[in-house]
Amino acid sequence: MLKKLLLSVLLCLPFLGYAQSYMTGNVFDNEQRNLALQGVSVRNLSTKAVVVTDKDGHYAIPAKNGDLIVYALMGYQTDTVYLVNLFPKNSYLRAAVNTLNPVNVTTTKVSPFLDTKDPEARPAKQVDYSKNRGGLRLNLGYGKYRRQQAKEQELEEAADINEEISKNFNREVIQKLVNYKAKDLDDYIGLYRPTVAQVRADKDFDYTYYIATTFTEWRKLPENERKLPSLPKLKAKP
């Protein structure tokens, strides 16, 4: 029995070794897309792990969604990617632009080709996002991206809460609970519909208790206060 148990543990060890998630990919030159870059430092800022690409530009680094991966190589611009998935991805580094010290020119021979525009020149993209590559290139700044993501997440959460409210606070649900089918029930729904802030503040929002208490409160109101006030009429422009 002990031997069987020991054998089972030994068989499980290889799988435990692979339990850690990895991100794999290849790094190429941005201009010569088929030129693999060897020796690129690939650093996970979240875990401090560092690997270097091989002769084929290939790498594998421990990572998870939400990590920041930095690619760096002498002569190329450093690139940063925020991971939204762990799909294998290709990364392309741009050659670094050298900044020369200013030089005072006293005489020069002007070439007639100086103002000639490159017909194949294309404007550089500030943000390069691809779901297949699983990352967002952070040329506009990681902070701005995080704020945008937080805002989008807040809007998505509000939409989910509104959907939950509509599902649990509607005419059919209320009629079954309070046994009230008069037409003015819509006035109660409009006046007492829970807000997103109310539901968000209470993780386990009790719709049954809320309906029971607020419906009783609504029924005690004077008739002229049982519905939302009418919207003011807009005056026609002369």
C-alpha positions as a Markdown table, in Angstrom:
| # | Residue | x | y | z |
|---|---|---|---|---|
| 1 | Met | 0.0 | 0.0 | 0.0 |
| 2 | Leu | 2.8 | 2.4 | 0.9 |
| 3 | Lys | 4.6 | 1.6 | -2.4 |
| 4 | Lys | 1.4 | 2.4 | -4.4 |
| 5 | Leu | 1.0 | 5.7 | -2.5 |
| 6 | Leu | 4.7 | 6.7 | -3.1 |
| 7 | Leu | 4.3 | 5.8 | -6.8 |
| 8 | Ser | 1.2 | 8.0 | -7.1 |
| 9 | Val | 3.1 | 11.0 | -5.6 |
| 10 | Leu | 6.0 | 10.5 | -7.9 |
| 11 | Leu | 3.7 | 10.4 | -10.9 |
| 12 | Cys | 2.0 | 13.6 | -9.9 |
| 13 | Leu | 5.3 | 15.6 | -9.5 |
| 14 | Pro | 5.7 | 16.4 | -13.2 |
| 15 | Phe | 2.2 | 17.8 | -13.3 |
| 16 | Leu | 2.9 | 19.9 | -10.3 |
| 17 | Gly | 5.9 | 21.3 | -12.0 |
| 18 | Tyr | 3.7 | 22.5 | -14.9 |
| 19 | Ala | 1.1 | 24.0 | -12.7 |
| 20 | Gln | 2.8 | 27.4 | -12.9 |
| 21 | Ser | 1.4 | 29.4 | -15.9 |
| 22 | Tyr | 3.9 | 30.6 | -18.6 |
| 23 | Met | 3.7 | 33.1 | -21.4 |
| 24 | Thr | 5.6 | 32.2 | -24.6 |
| 25 | Gly | 6.4 | 34.2 | -27.6 |
| 26 | Asn | 8.9 | 35.5 | -30.1 |
| 27 | Val | 10.6 | 38.9 | -30.6 |
| 28 | Phe | 11.3 | 40.4 | -34.0 |
| 29 | Asp | 12.6 | 43.6 | -35.5 |
| 30 | Asn | 9.7 | 46.0 | -36.3 |
| 31 | Glu | 11.0 | 47.0 | -39.7 |
| 32 | Gln | 12.3 | 43.5 | -40.8 |
| 33 | Arg | 9.5 | 41.4 | -39.6 |
| 34 | Asn | 11.2 | 38.1 | -40.3 |
| 35 | Leu | 14.4 | 39.1 | -38.4 |
| 36 | Ala | 14.3 | 37.4 | -35.0 |
| 37 | Leu | 16.1 | 39.2 | -32.2 |
| 38 | Gln | 18.4 | 37.2 | -30.0 |
| 39 | Gly | 19.4 | 38.4 | -26.5 |
| 40 | Val | 16.3 | 40.4 | -25.8 |
| 41 | Ser | 15.8 | 40.8 | -22.0 |
| 42 | Val | 12.2 | 39.9 | -21.2 |
| 43 | Arg | 11.3 | 41.0 | -17.6 |
| 44 | Asn | 8.1 | 40.4 | -15.7 |
| 45 | Leu | 7.8 | 43.5 | -13.5 |
| 46 | Ser | 5.2 | 41.9 | -11.3 |
| 47 | Thr | 7.2 | 38.8 | -10.4 |
| 48 | Lys | 10.8 | 40.1 | -11.1 |
| 49 | Ala | 11.4 | 37.1 | -13.4 |
| 50 | Val | 13.8 | 37.7 | -16.3 |
| 51 | Val | 14.6 | 35.5 | -19.3 |
| 52 | Val | 16.5 | 36.2 | -22.6 |
| 53 | Thr | 15.4 | 35.3 | -26.1 |
| 54 | Asp | 17.3 | 32.6 | -28.0 |
| 55 | Lys | 18.6 | 32.7 | -31.6 |
| 56 | Asp | 15.0 | 32.3 | -32.9 |
| 57 | Gly | 13.8 | 35.2 | -30.7 |
| 58 | His | 11.8 | 32.7 | -28.6 |
| 59 | Tyr | 11.2 | 33.0 | -24.9 |
| 60 | Ala | 9.1 | 31.5 | -22.1 |
| 61 | Ile | 8.5 | 33.4 | -18.8 |
| 62 | Pro | 6.3 | 32.7 | -15.8 |
| 63 | Ala | 3.3 | 35.1 | -16.0 |
| 64 | Lys | -0.4 | 35.5 | -15.3 |
| 65 | Asn | -3.1 | 37.9 | -16.5 |
| 66 | Gly | -2.5 | 41.5 | -15.3 |
| 67 | Asp | 1.3 | 41.2 | -15.3 |
| 68 | Leu | 3.5 | 43.8 | -16.9 |
| 69 | Ile | 6.1 | 42.4 | -19.4 |
| 70 | Val | 9.1 | 44.6 | -20.5 |
| 71 | Tyr | 11.2 | 43.9 | -23.6 |
| 72 | Ala | 14.7 | 45.5 | -23.7 |
| 73 | Leu | 17.6 | 45.3 | -26.1 |
| 74 | Met | 20.5 | 47.6 | -26.8 |
| 75 | Gly | 19.8 | 49.7 | -29.9 |
| 76 | Tyr | 16.0 | 49.2 | -29.7 |
| 77 | Gln | 13.2 | 51.1 | -27.9 |
| 78 | Thr | 12.1 | 49.4 | -24.7 |
| 79 | Asp | 8.5 | 48.0 | -25.0 |
| 80 | Thr | 6.0 | 47.3 | -22.3 |
| 81 | Val | 2.9 | 45.0 | -22.5 |
| 82 | Tyr | 0.0 | 44.6 | -20.1 |
| 83 | Leu | -1.1 | 40.9 | -20.2 |
| 84 | Val | -4.8 | 40.3 | -20.8 |
| 85 | Asn | -4.3 | 36.7 | -21.7 |
| 86 | Leu | -1.5 | 34.1 | -22.0 |
| 87 | Phe | -1.8 | 33.3 | -25.6 |
| 88 | Pro | 1.6 | 32.9 | -27.5 |
| 89 | Lys | 2.4 | 36.3 | -29.0 |
| 90 | Asn | 4.9 | 38.0 | -31.3 |
| 91 | Ser | 6.5 | 41.3 | -30.2 |
| 92 | Tyr | 8.2 | 43.8 | -32.5 |
| 93 | Leu | 10.8 | 46.2 | -31.3 |
| 94 | Arg | 11.5 | 49.5 | -33.0 |
| 95 | Ala | 15.1 | 50.7 | -33.5 |
| 96 | Ala | 16.1 | 53.4 | -31.1 |
| 97 | Val | 16.5 | 56.9 | -32.6 |
| 98 | Asn | 19.8 | 58.5 | -31.8 |
| 99 | Thr | 19.6 | 62.1 | -30.6 |
| 100 | Leu | 22.7 | 64.2 | -31.7 |
| 101 | Asn | 24.0 | 67.2 | -30.0 |
| 102 | Pro | 23.3 | 70.5 | -31.9 |
| 103 | Val | 25.9 | 71.7 | -34.4 |
| 104 | Asn | 26.4 | 75.2 | -35.6 |
| 105 | Val | 26.5 | 75.2 | -39.4 |
| 106 | Thr | 28.2 | 78.1 | -41.2 |
| 107 | Thr | 28.1 | 76.9 | -44.8 |
| 108 | Thr | 26.2 | 74.1 | -46.4 |
| 109 | Lys | 25.3 | 72.7 | -49.8 |
| 110 | Val | 21.6 | 72.2 | -50.0 |
| 111 | Ser | 20.4 | 69.1 | -51.7 |
| 112 | Pro | 17.3 | 69.4 | -53.9 |
| 113 | Phe | 16.1 | 66.1 | -52.4 |
| 114 | Leu | 15.8 | 67.3 | -48.8 |
| 115 | Asp | 12.1 | 68.1 | -49.1 |
| 116 | Thr | 11.3 | 64.9 | -50.9 |
| 117 | Lys | 8.7 | 62.9 | -48.9 |
| 118 | Asp | 9.0 | 59.2 | -48.6 |
| 119 | Pro | 6.0 | 57.8 | -50.5 |
| 120 | Glu | 6.0 | 54.6 | -48.3 |
| 121 | Ala | 6.2 | 56.5 | -45.0 |
| 122 | Arg | 3.4 | 55.8 | -42.5 |
| 123 | Pro | 2.4 | 57.6 | -39.3 |
| 124 | Ala | 3.4 | 55.7 | -36.2 |
| 125 | Lys | 0.5 | 54.2 | -34.2 |
| 126 | Gln | 0.4 | 55.4 | -30.5 |
| 127 | Val | -1.4 | 52.3 | -29.3 |
| 128 | Asp | -1.2 | 48.9 | -30.8 |
| 129 | Tyr | -3.8 | 46.5 | -29.3 |
| 130 | Ser | -4.5 | 43.0 | -30.5 |
| 131 | Lys | -6.6 | 40.3 | -28.8 |
| 132 | Asn | -4.7 | 37.6 | -30.5 |
| 133 | Arg | -1.4 | 38.9 | -29.1 |
| 134 | Gly | -3.0 | 39.2 | -25.7 |
| 135 | Gly | -1.4 | 42.6 | -24.8 |
| 136 | Leu | -1.7 | 46.3 | -24.9 |
| 137 | Arg | 1.3 | 48.3 | -26.1 |
| 138 | Leu | 1.6 | 51.1 | -23.6 |
| 139 | Asn | 2.9 | 54.0 | -25.7 |
| 140 | Leu | 0.3 | 56.3 | -24.2 |
| 141 | Gly | 1.2 | 55.5 | -20.6 |
| 142 | Tyr | 0.2 | 52.7 | -18.3 |
| 143 | Gly | -1.6 | 55.0 | -15.9 |
| 144 | Lys | -4.0 | 56.4 | -18.5 |
| 145 | Tyr | -4.8 | 52.8 | -19.6 |
| 146 | Arg | -5.5 | 51.7 | -16.1 |
| 147 | Arg | -7.8 | 54.7 | -15.5 |
| 148 | Gln | -9.7 | 53.9 | -18.7 |
| 149 | Gln | -9.9 | 50.2 | -17.7 |
| 150 | Ala | -11.3 | 51.2 | -14.3 |
| 151 | Lys | -13.9 | 53.4 | -15.9 |
| 152 | Glu | -15.0 | 50.7 | -18.3 |
| 153 | Gln | -15.1 | 48.2 | -15.5 |
| 154 | Glu | -17.3 | 50.6 | -13.4 |
| 155 | Leu | -19.7 | 51.0 | -16.4 |
| 156 | Glu | -19.9 | 47.3 | -16.9 |
| 157 | Glu | -20.6 | 46.7 | -13.2 |
| 158 | Ala | -23.4 | 49.4 | -13.3 |
| 159 | Ala | -24.9 | 47.7 | -16.3 |
| 160 | Asp | -24.9 | 44.3 | -14.6 |
| 161 | Ile | -26.5 | 45.8 | -11.5 |
| 162 | Asn | -29.2 | 47.5 | -13.5 |
| 163 | Glu | -29.9 | 44.2 | -15.2 |
| 164 | Glu | -30.2 | 42.5 | -11.8 |
| 165 | Ile | -32.6 | 45.3 | -10.6 |
| 166 | Ser | -34.8 | 44.9 | -13.6 |
| 167 | Lys | -34.9 | 41.2 | -13.0 |
| 168 | Asn | -35.9 | 41.4 | -9.3 |
| 169 | Phe | -37.9 | 44.7 | -9.2 |
| 170 | Asn | -40.6 | 44.6 | -11.9 |
| 171 | Arg | -44.4 | 44.5 | -12.1 |
| 172 | Glu | -44.7 | 40.8 | -12.2 |
| 173 | Val | -42.4 | 40.2 | -9.1 |
| 174 | Ile | -44.1 | 42.9 | -7.1 |
| 175 | Gln | -47.6 | 41.8 | -7.9 |
| 176 | Lys | -46.9 | 38.3 | -6.7 |
| 177 | Leu | -45.4 | 39.6 | -3.5 |
| 178 | Val | -47.9 | 42.3 | -2.4 |
| 179 | Asn | -51.0 | 41.1 | -4.4 |
| 180 | Tyr | -51.6 | 44.5 | -5.8 |
| 181 | Lys | -52.6 | 44.9 | -9.5 |
| 182 | Ala | -53.9 | 48.4 | -9.8 |
| 183 | Lys | -52.5 | 50.6 | -12.7 |
| 184 | Asp | -50.8 | 53.0 | -10.4 |
| 185 | Leu | -48.3 | 50.2 | -9.4 |
| 186 | Asp | -46.1 | 51.6 | -12.2 |
| 187 | Asp | -45.9 | 54.9 | -10.1 |
| 188 | Tyr | -44.5 | 52.9 | -7.2 |
| 189 | Ile | -42.0 | 51.2 | -9.5 |
| 190 | Gly | -40.8 | 54.5 | -10.9 |
| 191 | Leu | -40.6 | 56.2 | -7.5 |
| 192 | Tyr | -39.0 | 53.4 | -5.5 |
| 193 | Arg | -36.8 | 51.5 | -8.1 |
| 194 | Pro | -33.5 | 50.8 | -6.3 |
| 195 | Thr | -30.5 | 52.7 | -7.5 |
| 196 | Val | -27.2 | 51.2 | -8.5 |
| 197 | Ala | -25.6 | 52.8 | -5.5 |
| 198 | Gln | -28.1 | 51.2 | -3.1 |
| 199 | Val | -27.5 | 47.7 | -4.5 |
| 200 | Arg | -23.8 | 48.2 | -4.7 |
| 201 | Ala | -23.6 | 49.3 | -1.0 |
| 202 | Asp | -25.4 | 46.1 | 0.1 |
| 203 | Lys | -23.6 | 43.0 | -1.2 |
| 204 | Asp | -26.6 | 40.8 | -0.4 |
| 205 | Phe | -29.4 | 43.2 | -1.3 |
| 206 | Asp | -32.7 | 41.8 | -0.2 |
| 207 | Tyr | -35.3 | 42.7 | -2.8 |
| 208 | Thr | -38.2 | 40.9 | -1.0 |
| 209 | Tyr | -37.6 | 42.9 | 2.2 |
| 210 | Tyr | -37.1 | 46.1 | 0.2 |
| 211 | Ile | -40.3 | 45.7 | -1.8 |
| 212 | Ala | -42.3 | 44.8 | 1.3 |
| 213 | Thr | -41.2 | 47.9 | 3.3 |
| 214 | Thr | -41.2 | 50.5 | 0.5 |
| 215 | Phe | -44.6 | 49.4 | -0.8 |
| 216 | Thr | -46.1 | 49.9 | 2.6 |
| 217 | Glu | -44.4 | 53.3 | 2.8 |
| 218 | Trp | -45.7 | 54.2 | -0.7 |
| 219 | Arg | -49.3 | 53.3 | 0.2 |
| 220 | Lys | -49.2 | 55.6 | 3.2 |
| 221 | Leu | -48.2 | 58.6 | 1.0 |
| 222 | Pro | -50.8 | 61.2 | 0.0 |
| 223 | Glu | -52.2 | 60.4 | -3.4 |
| 224 | Asn | -50.5 | 63.4 | -5.1 |
| 225 | Glu | -47.1 | 62.2 | -3.8 |
| 226 | Arg | -47.3 | 58.6 | -5.0 |
| 227 | Lys | -45.6 | 59.2 | -8.4 |
| 228 | Leu | -42.7 | 61.1 | -9.8 |
| 229 | Pro | -43.4 | 64.7 | -10.6 |
| 230 | Ser | -44.0 | 65.5 | -14.2 |
| 231 | Leu | -41.1 | 66.9 | -16.3 |
| 232 | Pro | -41.3 | 70.6 | -17.0 |
| 233 | Lys | -42.5 | 71.4 | -20.5 |
| 234 | Leu | -39.9 | 73.1 | -22.7 |
| 235 | Lys | -41.0 | 76.5 | -24.0 |
| 236 | Ala | -40.8 | 76.9 | -27.8 |
| 237 | Lys | -38.2 | 79.3 | -29.0 |
| 238 | Pro | -39.6 | 82.5 | -30.5 |
